[in-house]
CSV table of C-alpha atoms and ligand atoms in Angstrom, one decimal:
chain,number,residue,atom,x,y,z
A,300,UNK,CA,0.7,30.6,53.9
A,301,UNK,CA,0.8,31.0,57.3
A,302,UNK,CA,-2.7,31.5,59.0
A,303,UNK,CA,-1.4,34.6,60.1
A,304,UNK,CA,-2.5,36.2,56.3
A,305,UNK,CA,-5.9,36.1,55.4
A,306,UNK,CA,-7.6,37.9,51.8
A,307,UNK,CA,-10.5,38.8,53.1
A,308,UNK,CA,-12.8,40.2,49.4
A,309,UNK,CA,-14.8,43.1,50.4
A,310,UNK,CA,-15.3,43.2,46.7
A,311,UNK,CA,-20.0,42.8,46.8
A,312,UNK,CA,-19.8,39.4,44.5
A,313,UNK,CA,-22.6,41.8,42.6
A,314,UNK,CA,-19.5,44.1,42.1
A,315,UNK,CA,-17.1,42.3,41.8
A,316,UNK,CA,-18.3,39.9,38.9
A,317,UNK,CA,-18.8,43.1,36.1
A,318,UNK,CA,-16.6,46.1,38.9
A,319,UNK,CA,-18.6,48.9,37.1
A,320,UNK,CA,-17.0,48.7,33.9
A,321,UNK,CA,-20.4,48.3,32.0
A,322,UNK,CA,-21.5,51.1,33.8
A,323,UNK,CA,-18.8,53.3,33.2
A,324,UNK,CA,-18.6,52.3,29.7
A,325,UNK,CA,-21.6,53.7,28.9
A,326,UNK,CA,-22.0,56.6,30.4
A,327,UNK,CA,-18.5,57.9,29.3
A,328,UNK,CA,-18.5,56.6,25.5
A,329,UNK,CA,-22.0,57.5,24.6
A,330,UNK,CA,-20.5,61.5,26.0
A,331,UNK,CA,-18.7,64.0,24.0
A,332,UNK,CA,-15.6,64.2,24.8
A,333,UNK,CA,-15.8,60.3,25.5
A,334,UNK,CA,-13.8,58.6,28.8
A,335,UNK,CA,-13.0,56.2,30.4
A,336,UNK,CA,-12.3,55.7,34.7
A,337,UNK,CA,-8.7,55.3,35.3
A,338,UNK,CA,-9.2,52.8,37.5
A,339,UNK,CA,-10.0,50.4,34.9
A,340,UNK,CA,-7.0,49.9,34.7
A,341,UNK,CA,-6.4,47.6,37.1
A,342,UNK,CA,-7.3,43.9,35.8
A,343,UNK,CA,-4.4,41.1,35.8
A,344,UNK,CA,-2.5,42.6,32.9
A,345,UNK,CA,-3.2,46.5,33.7
A,346,UNK,CA,-1.2,45.2,37.0
A,347,UNK,CA,1.3,43.1,35.2
A,348,UNK,CA,2.1,46.0,32.7
A,349,UNK,CA,2.2,48.9,35.6
A,350,UNK,CA,5.0,47.1,37.5
A,351,UNK,CA,6.6,47.1,34.4
A,352,UNK,CA,5.8,51.0,33.7
A,353,UNK,CA,7.8,51.4,37.9
A,354,UNK,CA,10.0,50.2,36.1
A,355,UNK,CA,11.2,52.4,33.0
A,356,UNK,CA,14.0,54.6,33.1
A,357,UNK,CA,11.7,57.3,32.1
A,358,UNK,CA,8.8,56.1,35.3
A,359,UNK,CA,10.6,58.4,37.6
A,360,UNK,CA,8.5,58.6,40.1
A,361,UNK,CA,9.3,55.4,41.8
A,362,UNK,CA,12.3,54.9,41.6
A,363,UNK,CA,12.3,58.4,43.3
A,364,UNK,CA,10.3,57.2,46.2
A,365,UNK,CA,11.7,54.1,46.3
A,366,UNK,CA,15.3,55.9,46.9
A,367,UNK,CA,13.4,58.0,50.6
A,368,UNK,CA,11.8,55.1,51.7
A,369,UNK,CA,15.1,54.1,50.9
A,370,UNK,CA,17.0,56.0,52.8
A,371,UNK,CA,14.9,57.7,55.3
A,372,UNK,CA,12.7,54.1,56.6
A,373,UNK,CA,14.0,54.9,59.8
A,374,UNK,CA,13.5,57.9,60.4
A,375,UNK,CA,9.8,57.5,59.3
A,376,UNK,CA,9.3,55.2,61.3
A,377,UNK,CA,10.6,56.7,64.2
A,378,UNK,CA,8.3,59.5,63.6
A,379,UNK,CA,4.9,57.1,64.2
A,380,UNK,CA,7.0,55.3,66.6
A,381,UNK,CA,6.6,51.7,66.6
A,382,UNK,CA,6.9,51.1,70.3
A,383,UNK,CA,3.1,49.9,70.8
A,384,UNK,CA,1.5,47.4,68.4
A,385,UNK,CA,-0.3,49.2,64.7
A,386,UNK,CA,-1.5,48.0,61.9
A,387,UNK,CA,0.4,49.1,58.8
A,388,UNK,CA,-2.5,49.6,56.1
A,389,UNK,CA,-1.0,50.3,52.5
A,390,UNK,CA,-3.9,51.5,50.3
A,391,UNK,CA,-4.0,50.0,46.3
A,392,UNK,CA,-0.5,48.8,48.2
A,393,UNK,CA,-0.2,47.0,44.2
A,394,UNK,CA,2.6,44.7,44.5
A,395,UNK,CA,4.4,46.7,47.9
A,396,UNK,CA,7.2,47.4,45.4
A,397,UNK,CA,8.0,50.8,47.8
A,398,UNK,CA,6.2,49.0,51.3
A,399,UNK,CA,8.7,46.8,51.4
A,400,UNK,CA,11.3,48.4,52.6
A,401,UNK,CA,9.3,49.4,54.7
A,402,UNK,CA,8.7,45.2,56.3
A,403,UNK,CA,11.7,44.9,56.0
A,404,UNK,CA,12.9,47.3,58.1
A,405,UNK,CA,9.4,47.0,60.3
A,406,UNK,CA,10.2,42.2,60.8
A,407,UNK,CA,13.8,42.8,61.3
A,408,UNK,CA,13.6,45.8,64.3
A,409,UNK,CA,11.1,42.6,65.7
A,410,UNK,CA,8.1,45.7,65.3
A,411,UNK,CA,4.8,44.4,66.5
A,412,UNK,CA,2.2,45.0,63.1
A,413,UNK,CA,-0.5,43.5,60.8
A,414,UNK,CA,0.3,44.7,57.5
A,415,UNK,CA,-3.1,45.3,55.8
A,416,UNK,CA,-2.4,45.6,52.0
A,417,UNK,CA,-5.3,47.4,50.2
A,418,UNK,CA,-5.8,46.7,46.3
A,419,UNK,CA,-8.8,46.0,43.6
A,420,UNK,CA,-7.6,43.5,42.3
A,421,UNK,CA,-7.7,40.4,44.0
A,422,UNK,CA,-5.9,38.5,42.0
A,423,UNK,CA,-3.4,41.0,42.5
A,424,UNK,CA,-2.9,40.9,46.8
A,425,UNK,CA,-2.4,37.0,45.7
A,426,UNK,CA,0.2,37.2,44.6
A,427,UNK,CA,1.0,39.8,47.3
A,428,UNK,CA,0.3,37.2,49.6
A,429,UNK,CA,3.2,34.5,47.8
A,430,UNK,CA,5.3,36.9,47.5
A,431,UNK,CA,5.2,37.9,51.1
A,432,UNK,CA,4.9,34.4,52.8
A,433,UNK,CA,8.4,33.3,51.1
A,434,UNK,CA,10.1,37.3,52.1
A,435,UNK,CA,8.8,37.2,55.7
A,436,UNK,CA,7.3,34.1,56.9
A,437,UNK,CA,6.0,35.4,60.3
A,438,UNK,CA,4.3,38.2,58.9
A,439,UNK,CA,1.1,38.4,60.0
A,440,UNK,CA,-0.9,39.6,56.8
A,441,UNK,CA,-4.4,40.4,56.4
A,442,UNK,CA,-6.0,41.4,53.0
A,443,UNK,CA,-8.4,43.8,51.9
A,444,UNK,CA,-9.3,43.4,47.9
A,445,UNK,CA,-12.2,46.6,48.5
A,446,UNK,CA,-12.1,50.1,47.8
A,447,UNK,CA,-10.2,52.4,49.3
A,448,UNK,CA,-13.1,53.7,52.0
A,449,UNK,CA,-14.8,50.4,52.1
A,450,UNK,CA,-11.0,48.8,53.6
A,451,UNK,CA,-10.8,51.7,56.0
A,452,UNK,CA,-14.2,51.1,57.5
A,453,UNK,CA,-13.7,47.3,57.9
A,454,UNK,CA,-10.7,48.4,59.7
A,455,UNK,CA,-12.4,50.0,62.1
A,456,UNK,CA,-13.4,47.3,64.1
A,457,UNK,CA,-10.5,47.3,64.9
A,458,UNK,CA,-8.9,49.1,67.5
A,459,UNK,CA,-5.7,49.6,66.8
A,460,UNK,CA,-3.0,52.1,65.9
A,461,UNK,CA,-2.3,52.7,62.5
A,462,UNK,CA,0.2,53.9,60.1
A,463,UNK,CA,-1.7,54.5,57.0
A,464,UNK,CA,0.4,54.9,53.4
A,465,UNK,CA,-1.3,56.3,50.2
A,466,UNK,CA,2.1,55.9,47.9
A,467,UNK,CA,2.7,56.3,44.2
A,468,UNK,CA,1.5,59.6,44.0
A,469,UNK,CA,-2.0,57.5,43.6
A,470,UNK,CA,-4.0,60.5,45.3
A,471,UNK,CA,-2.8,62.1,41.4
A,472,UNK,CA,-5.3,60.6,39.5
A,473,UNK,CA,-8.4,62.3,41.9
A,474,UNK,CA,-9.1,65.6,40.6
A,475,UNK,CA,-8.5,68.5,43.1
A,476,UNK,CA,-11.6,68.4,44.8
A,477,UNK,CA,-12.2,64.9,45.1
A,478,UNK,CA,-8.5,64.3,46.4
A,479,UNK,CA,-9.4,67.8,48.8
A,480,UNK,CA,-12.8,65.3,49.5
A,481,UNK,CA,-10.1,62.4,49.9
A,482,UNK,CA,-8.5,63.5,52.6
A,483,UNK,CA,-10.9,65.1,54.4
A,484,UNK,CA,-13.0,62.0,54.4
A,485,UNK,CA,-9.4,59.5,55.7
A,486,UNK,CA,-9.2,62.7,58.1
A,487,UNK,CA,-12.4,61.7,59.8
A,488,UNK,CA,-11.4,58.2,60.2
A,489,UNK,CA,-8.7,59.1,61.8
A,490,UNK,CA,-7.7,58.4,65.4
A,491,UNK,CA,-5.4,61.8,67.2
A,492,UNK,CA,-2.5,58.8,67.6
A,493,UNK,CA,-2.9,57.1,63.4
A,494,UNK,CA,-0.7,58.7,61.1
A,495,UNK,CA,-0.8,58.9,57.3
A,496,UNK,CA,1.9,59.4,54.8
A,497,UNK,CA,1.4,60.6,51.7
A,498,UNK,CA,3.3,60.0,48.4
A,499,UNK,CA,3.1,62.8,46.5
A,500,UNK,CA,4.3,63.4,42.9
A,501,UNK,CA,5.1,67.0,43.0
A,502,UNK,CA,6.0,69.8,40.2
A,503,UNK,CA,8.6,69.8,38.3
A,504,UNK,CA,10.6,70.4,34.2
A,505,UNK,CA,7.3,69.7,31.6
A,506,UNK,CA,8.9,67.7,29.8
A,507,UNK,CA,10.1,65.4,31.9
A,508,UNK,CA,6.5,65.0,33.9
A,509,UNK,CA,5.5,64.0,29.7
A,510,UNK,CA,7.6,61.6,29.4
A,511,UNK,CA,7.0,59.5,32.6
A,512,UNK,CA,3.1,58.5,30.4
A,513,UNK,CA,4.8,58.5,27.2
A,514,UNK,CA,8.0,55.9,27.4
A,515,UNK,CA,10.2,55.2,24.1
A,516,UNK,CA,9.3,51.5,24.9
A,517,UNK,CA,5.7,52.2,23.8
A,518,UNK,CA,4.7,50.4,28.2
A,519,UNK,CA,2.9,53.5,28.9
A,520,UNK,CA,0.6,52.8,25.7
A,521,UNK,CA,0.2,49.1,26.6
A,522,UNK,CA,-1.4,50.2,29.6
A,523,UNK,CA,-3.4,52.7,28.0
A,524,UNK,CA,-4.9,50.3,25.2
A,525,UNK,CA,-5.2,47.4,27.3
A,526,UNK,CA,-8.5,49.5,28.7
A,527,UNK,CA,-10.3,48.4,25.3
A,528,UNK,CA,-8.5,44.9,25.2
A,529,UNK,CA,-10.2,44.5,28.8
A,530,UNK,CA,-13.5,46.1,27.0
A,531,UNK,CA,-14.1,43.4,24.6
A,532,UNK,CA,-12.9,40.6,27.3
A,533,UNK,CA,-14.4,41.7,30.3
A,534,UNK,CA,-18.0,43.2,27.4
A,535,UNK,CA,-18.2,41.5,25.0
A,536,UNK,CA,-17.1,44.3,22.8
A,537,UNK,CA,-15.1,44.2,19.6
A,538,UNK,CA,-12.8,47.6,19.4
A,539,UNK,CA,-9.8,47.2,17.1
A,540,UNK,CA,-7.3,48.3,19.5
A,541,UNK,CA,-4.6,48.3,15.9
A,542,UNK,CA,-7.0,51.7,15.5
A,543,UNK,CA,-6.2,53.6,18.3
A,544,UNK,CA,-3.4,55.3,19.6
A,545,UNK,CA,-1.8,56.9,23.1
A,546,UNK,CA,-1.8,60.6,23.7
A,547,UNK,CA,-0.1,61.8,26.8
A,548,UNK,CA,-0.1,65.7,27.2
A,549,UNK,CA,1.1,68.0,30.1
A,550,UNK,CA,-0.7,71.4,30.7
A,551,UNK,CA,2.4,73.2,33.7
A,552,UNK,CA,-0.9,75.7,34.6
A,553,UNK,CA,-3.4,73.0,36.2
A,554,UNK,CA,-0.6,70.5,36.9
A,555,UNK,CA,-2.7,67.7,35.2
A,556,UNK,CA,-0.7,65.1,33.0
A,557,UNK,CA,-3.5,64.0,30.6
A,558,UNK,CA,-3.7,60.6,29.0
A,559,UNK,CA,-6.3,59.6,26.4
A,560,UNK,CA,-6.9,57.0,23.3
A,561,UNK,CA,-7.1,58.9,19.8
A,562,UNK,CA,-9.1,57.2,17.2
A,563,UNK,CA,-6.9,56.9,14.2
A,564,UNK,CA,-9.6,56.6,12.2
A,565,UNK,CA,-14.1,56.9,11.7
A,566,UNK,CA,-15.1,54.0,13.3
A,567,UNK,CA,-17.6,52.0,14.8
A,568,UNK,CA,-17.5,49.7,18.6
A,569,UNK,CA,-19.8,47.2,19.5
A,570,UNK,CA,-20.8,46.4,23.5
A,571,UNK,CA,-22.5,43.8,23.4
A,572,UNK,CA,-22.8,43.8,27.0
A,573,UNK,CA,-24.3,46.5,26.7
A,574,UNK,CA,-26.3,45.3,23.6
A,575,UNK,CA,-24.3,49.2,21.9
A,576,UNK,CA,-23.1,50.3,19.0
A,577,UNK,CA,-20.2,53.9,19.6
A,578,UNK,CA,-18.9,55.4,16.7
A,579,UNK,CA,-15.7,57.4,16.8
A,580,UNK,CA,-15.2,60.4,14.3
A,581,UNK,CA,-11.3,60.1,13.1
A,582,UNK,CA,-8.9,61.9,15.6
A,583,UNK,CA,-11.3,60.7,18.2
A,584,UNK,CA,-10.4,61.2,22.3
A,585,UNK,CA,-11.3,59.1,25.0
A,586,UNK,CA,-10.4,60.9,27.6
A,587,UNK,CA,-8.0,57.7,30.9
A,588,UNK,CA,-6.4,59.3,32.6
A,589,UNK,CA,-5.0,62.7,34.7
A,590,UNK,CA,-2.4,61.7,37.2
A,591,UNK,CA,-1.8,65.6,38.4
A,592,UNK,CA,0.9,66.5,40.6
A,593,UNK,CA,1.2,69.4,43.1
A,594,UNK,CA,3.5,72.2,44.9
A,595,UNK,CA,3.5,71.4,48.6
A,596,UNK,CA,2.4,74.8,49.2
A,597,UNK,CA,-0.1,73.6,48.2
A,598,UNK,CA,-0.6,70.2,49.1
A,599,UNK,CA,-0.2,71.6,52.6
A,600,UNK,CA,-3.6,74.2,52.5
A,601,UNK,CA,-5.3,71.6,51.2
A,602,UNK,CA,-4.5,69.6,54.4
A,603,UNK,CA,-4.8,72.3,56.3
A,604,UNK,CA,-8.6,72.5,55.6
A,605,UNK,CA,-9.2,69.3,56.9
A,606,UNK,CA,-8.1,69.4,59.6
A,607,UNK,CA,-4.3,67.4,59.2
A,608,UNK,CA,-1.0,68.4,60.5
A,609,UNK,CA,2.2,68.2,58.8
A,610,UNK,CA,4.5,65.7,60.8
A,611,UNK,CA,7.3,66.0,58.9
A,612,UNK,CA,8.0,66.3,55.0
A,613,UNK,CA,10.8,63.6,53.5
A,614,UNK,CA,11.6,64.7,50.2
A,615,UNK,CA,14.7,62.7,47.3
A,616,UNK,CA,17.7,65.5,46.3
A,617,UNK,CA,16.0,66.8,43.4
A,618,UNK,CA,12.5,67.8,45.4
A,619,UNK,CA,10.7,65.5,43.0
A,620,UNK,CA,8.9,63.8,44.4
A,621,UNK,CA,7.6,64.0,48.9
A,622,UNK,CA,6.2,61.5,51.3
A,623,UNK,CA,3.9,64.0,53.6
A,624,UNK,CA,3.7,62.7,57.3
A,625,UNK,CA,-0.1,64.1,58.8
A,626,UNK,CA,-1.3,63.6,61.8
A,627,UNK,CA,-5.0,64.8,62.4
B,242,AVJ,C1,-0.4,54.9,39.7
B,242,AVJ,C2,-1.5,56.7,39.2
B,242,AVJ,C3,0.3,57.3,40.2
B,242,AVJ,O1,-0.9,58.2,37.9
B,242,AVJ,O2,1.3,57.4,38.0
B,242,AVJ,C4,1.4,54.6,35.0
B,242,AVJ,C5,-0.3,55.5,37.4
B,242,AVJ,N1,-0.7,56.1,34.6
B,242,AVJ,N2,2.0,55.8,34.0
B,242,AVJ,C6,0.4,57.3,37.7
B,242,AVJ,C7,-0.3,55.6,35.8
B,242,AVJ,C8,0.1,56.2,33.3
B,242,AVJ,C9,0.5,55.9,38.2
B,242,AVJ,N3,-1.1,55.7,38.9
């Protein structure tokens, strides 16, 4: 690891000890219908399973965004303008599988920039740093273990121009009101020269969408069920994970892909850390994730509402996925 590489942990001690999982379980399993937040999918095992999801034939999102970035990266970077030094900020970087396409191009062009991956999994960031030090030994990297806005706020002390990436349709995990709020908050942090590249899964054949979240190999099921394993480990719970199953449905009216864990029988689960027992009726559901799909018109409206202008739209040949370049 080069001296220009650092990992800054902004997850407060307290928060990283418990990560808010206990609170989420207490509130989410205490109500009807039950729910858990998808932000807790990404422990070390969950991050690994998500990397497997990205390779699944059904999970078209990654393949399409990869192809957009690969084929149009020169145009995207040209539209941003890379003459002045800048920071390439990657919100929810994960393994930066797609971002590496941009890194490769920028390094090849001998561009002066710093890569700033932001992720809530410190383990994932450590792996990424090792990988980057092998691939791009001279690339300066500042990795931030943080929530999106904590990371962005921390970066405000650097005056450098920024290209902020929010790829992979991560915005889809917010409900539409929160997505709008997210864009408006982000807009407030942008300087006139900054740009924001947003990856969005577009509305399309509902059956194609549903299958992306219910793959034949069962990796998405394992990813969803891993949340229960995590609760068992971190909160001393006794979920019998085999007694739950993954279920995924797509509502084409609202563009909502919903994922659930369904209790296959009546059962009680004790969560040691909370000293609480939660009862499940046969076939009772836990809602675990929303992945919203948007039309380009909706994206334009959301951008306009908070004073973001569309610089450019990059899509794949089938118009199933879009990378939208926004400016304040
Ligand atoms: C990482 C939030 C974009 O919603 O498509 C993949 C997560 N969940 N399969 C998505 C996910 C189930 C993914 N995001």
